[in-house]
Every structure is written in C-alpha cells, then in structure tokens.
Amino acid sequence: MKNRKVFFGVALFLAVLTLGIGYAAISNVDLEITGSAAGEGVQENFNVRFTDDVTVDSNGAASRVVVEARKTGDLSGVVNVSKLSAKDETVVVTYTVENYSEDLSAALSLDSSEIVDENFRITAVLNNNFIAAGEKATVKITITSLNTIIDEGDYTKAFAFTVTADPEAP
C-alpha cells in the first residue's frame, strides 16, 4: 500500500509537471514595457573656434604695407590693411579654425566671400566646409590692390568676417 501511494504521488507530480510544461510551450504572452528617455543638447559639448595661429603673408608687398589681423570672437575676425598702393599688391591672412569637440563634427560656412570696390578686391575662402572632431580648417583672406595709388591719401581697407559652425552628428 505504501508503494502504491508513492507511485500515485509521483505519477500525479509528473502529470502536473507535464501539463505545466505543455501549457507554457503552447501559450504566448506578450510583454509590454513602457518608459521614456530624454536627452538635452548642451552647447558646451560643441566647441569650434579659431586657434591663435593667424599668419600674414605680404607676398612681396613693400615694407610700408601695414597689416593688422585679429580675432574679435571665437569665430569672427577682422583684417585691416593700409598702404597698399601698387596695382596687384596682395596680402593674404590665414586664420585656423579647430573643432575641439570630443565627438561632434562641424558644418562650416562664411558670412562673406568677396567684396570689390574701386581700389581693392577682398576674397575669403574656407578650405573645408566640414570638419570632424579634432580636425582643422583654414580661412584665407586675400586683399589685392586693383589700382596704383598716386595721391597722398591713406588707403586703408578693413574686412570683418564670421565663420558659422553648426553641429553635426558623427
């Protein structure tokens, strides 16, 4: 009798286990997880600005030519040139822009590319419109005298410019 009770107990346990496994195998339960995530852009993550490396090349212009090139902001500058007096005398000023961001790229553009008046032609050229994190680009400002100046006037030309940098995902 004792063996019979043990046999029925084991058989009942196996039957319940088999039904449980069978039900789990054929039933389908959809699990829905809800939640939200939020992120916020922080301007400090995007860091693009001029380096301190500003070069001036007077291209053989006379020593009387005076060039002042300076930064007026993180991405703006001004070039003042005076005493260019011979036709085709040229001064080239190069600013370097660096992307100090850890992982954001930058799309670059210039606010002005060329100005021509009766005495000077000024062109601004950005050598790269897209720089990845850690890369550099240059802005080259070229000022050329269009005429030979014959009077005693002080012909000074100023050119202010701004580079716009917009963040781009890497």
PDB file of N, CA and C in Angstrom, residues 1 6 24 40 64 68-70 79 87-88 96-97 112 123 128 131 139 151 153 158 168:
ATOM      1  N   MET A   1       0.811  -1.174   0.000  1.00  0.00           N
ATOM      2  CA  MET A   1       0.000   0.000   0.000  1.00  0.00           C
ATOM      3  C   MET A   1       0.865   1.252   0.000  1.00  0.00           C
ATOM      4  N   VAL A   6       3.105   6.031  -3.006  1.00  0.00           N
ATOM      5  CA  VAL A   6       4.285   6.690  -3.576  1.00  0.00           C
ATOM      6  C   VAL A   6       4.147   6.738  -5.099  1.00  0.00           C
ATOM      7  N   ALA A  24       2.963  26.004 -20.972  1.00  0.00           N
ATOM      8  CA  ALA A  24       3.958  27.058 -21.204  1.00  0.00           C
ATOM      9  C   ALA A  24       4.464  27.022 -22.641  1.00  0.00           C
ATOM     10  N   GLU A  40      19.117  66.172 -23.737  1.00  0.00           N
ATOM     11  CA  GLU A  40      19.121  67.610 -23.968  1.00  0.00           C
ATOM     12  C   GLU A  40      20.493  68.021 -24.502  1.00  0.00           C
ATOM     13  N   ARG A  64      56.223  99.100 -46.432  1.00  0.00           N
ATOM     14  CA  ARG A  64      55.345 100.155 -45.939  1.00  0.00           C
ATOM     15  C   ARG A  64      53.939  99.657 -45.644  1.00  0.00           C
ATOM     16  N   GLU A  68      46.964  94.434 -39.903  1.00  0.00           N
ATOM     17  CA  GLU A  68      46.529  94.069 -38.559  1.00  0.00           C
ATOM     18  C   GLU A  68      45.443  93.014 -38.711  1.00  0.00           C
ATOM     19  N   ALA A  69      45.721  91.833 -38.204  1.00  0.00           N
ATOM     20  CA  ALA A  69      44.753  90.734 -38.258  1.00  0.00           C
ATOM     21  C   ALA A  69      44.514  90.268 -36.832  1.00  0.00           C
ATOM     22  N   ARG A  70      43.234  90.236 -36.449  1.00  0.00           N
ATOM     23  CA  ARG A  70      42.944  89.816 -35.080  1.00  0.00           C
ATOM     24  C   ARG A  70      41.597  89.112 -35.024  1.00  0.00           C
ATOM     25  N   VAL A  79      40.426  92.031 -40.509  1.00  0.00           N
ATOM     26  CA  VAL A  79      41.721  92.294 -41.129  1.00  0.00           C
ATOM     27  C   VAL A  79      41.720  93.746 -41.572  1.00  0.00           C
ATOM     28  N   LYS A  87      49.456  98.517 -58.009  1.00  0.00           N
ATOM     29  CA  LYS A  87      48.474  97.604 -58.584  1.00  0.00           C
ATOM     30  C   LYS A  87      48.935  96.169 -58.382  1.00  0.00           C
ATOM     31  N   ASP A  88      47.978  95.313 -58.018  1.00  0.00           N
ATOM     32  CA  ASP A  88      48.183  93.883 -57.799  1.00  0.00           C
ATOM     33  C   ASP A  88      49.014  93.531 -56.565  1.00  0.00           C
ATOM     34  N   THR A  96      43.081  79.866 -38.628  1.00  0.00           N
ATOM     35  CA  THR A  96      42.834  78.433 -38.493  1.00  0.00           C
ATOM     36  C   THR A  96      41.658  78.211 -37.541  1.00  0.00           C
ATOM     37  N   VAL A  97      40.711  77.384 -37.988  1.00  0.00           N
ATOM     38  CA  VAL A  97      39.543  77.008 -37.191  1.00  0.00           C
ATOM     39  C   VAL A  97      39.749  75.561 -36.760  1.00  0.00           C
ATOM     40  N   SER A 112      30.680  86.036 -45.637  1.00  0.00           N
ATOM     41  CA  SER A 112      31.022  86.890 -46.774  1.00  0.00           C
ATOM     42  C   SER A 112      32.153  86.224 -47.545  1.00  0.00           C
ATOM     43  N   THR A 123      38.782  88.692 -51.008  1.00  0.00           N
ATOM     44  CA  THR A 123      38.118  87.393 -51.089  1.00  0.00           C
ATOM     45  C   THR A 123      38.386  86.618 -49.805  1.00  0.00           C
ATOM     46  N   ASN A 128      37.601  74.062 -46.120  1.00  0.00           N
ATOM     47  CA  ASN A 128      36.869  72.836 -45.821  1.00  0.00           C
ATOM     48  C   ASN A 128      35.547  73.223 -45.166  1.00  0.00           C
ATOM     49  N   ILE A 131      34.287  69.683 -40.823  1.00  0.00           N
ATOM     50  CA  ILE A 131      35.433  69.154 -40.079  1.00  0.00           C
ATOM     51  C   ILE A 131      34.936  68.256 -38.954  1.00  0.00           C
ATOM     52  N   VAL A 139      40.677  79.655 -42.987  1.00  0.00           N
ATOM     53  CA  VAL A 139      40.001  80.742 -43.678  1.00  0.00           C
ATOM     54  C   VAL A 139      41.102  81.633 -44.227  1.00  0.00           C
ATOM     55  N   ASP A 151      47.897 109.493 -55.300  1.00  0.00           N
ATOM     56  CA  ASP A 151      47.834 110.652 -54.403  1.00  0.00           C
ATOM     57  C   ASP A 151      48.307 110.253 -53.004  1.00  0.00           C
ATOM     58  N   GLY A 153      46.637 110.053 -50.233  1.00  0.00           N
ATOM     59  CA  GLY A 153      45.618 109.540 -49.326  1.00  0.00           C
ATOM     60  C   GLY A 153      46.045 108.240 -48.656  1.00  0.00           C
ATOM     61  N   ALA A 158      39.360  97.584 -44.392  1.00  0.00           N
ATOM     62  CA  ALA A 158      39.047  96.667 -43.298  1.00  0.00           C
ATOM     63  C   ALA A 158      38.060  95.628 -43.803  1.00  0.00           C
ATOM     64  N   GLU A 168      27.078  68.674 -36.175  1.00  0.00           N
ATOM     65  CA  GLU A 168      26.604  67.542 -36.989  1.00  0.00           C
ATOM     66  C   GLU A 168      26.901  66.262 -36.218  1.00  0.00           C
TER      67      GLU A 168
END
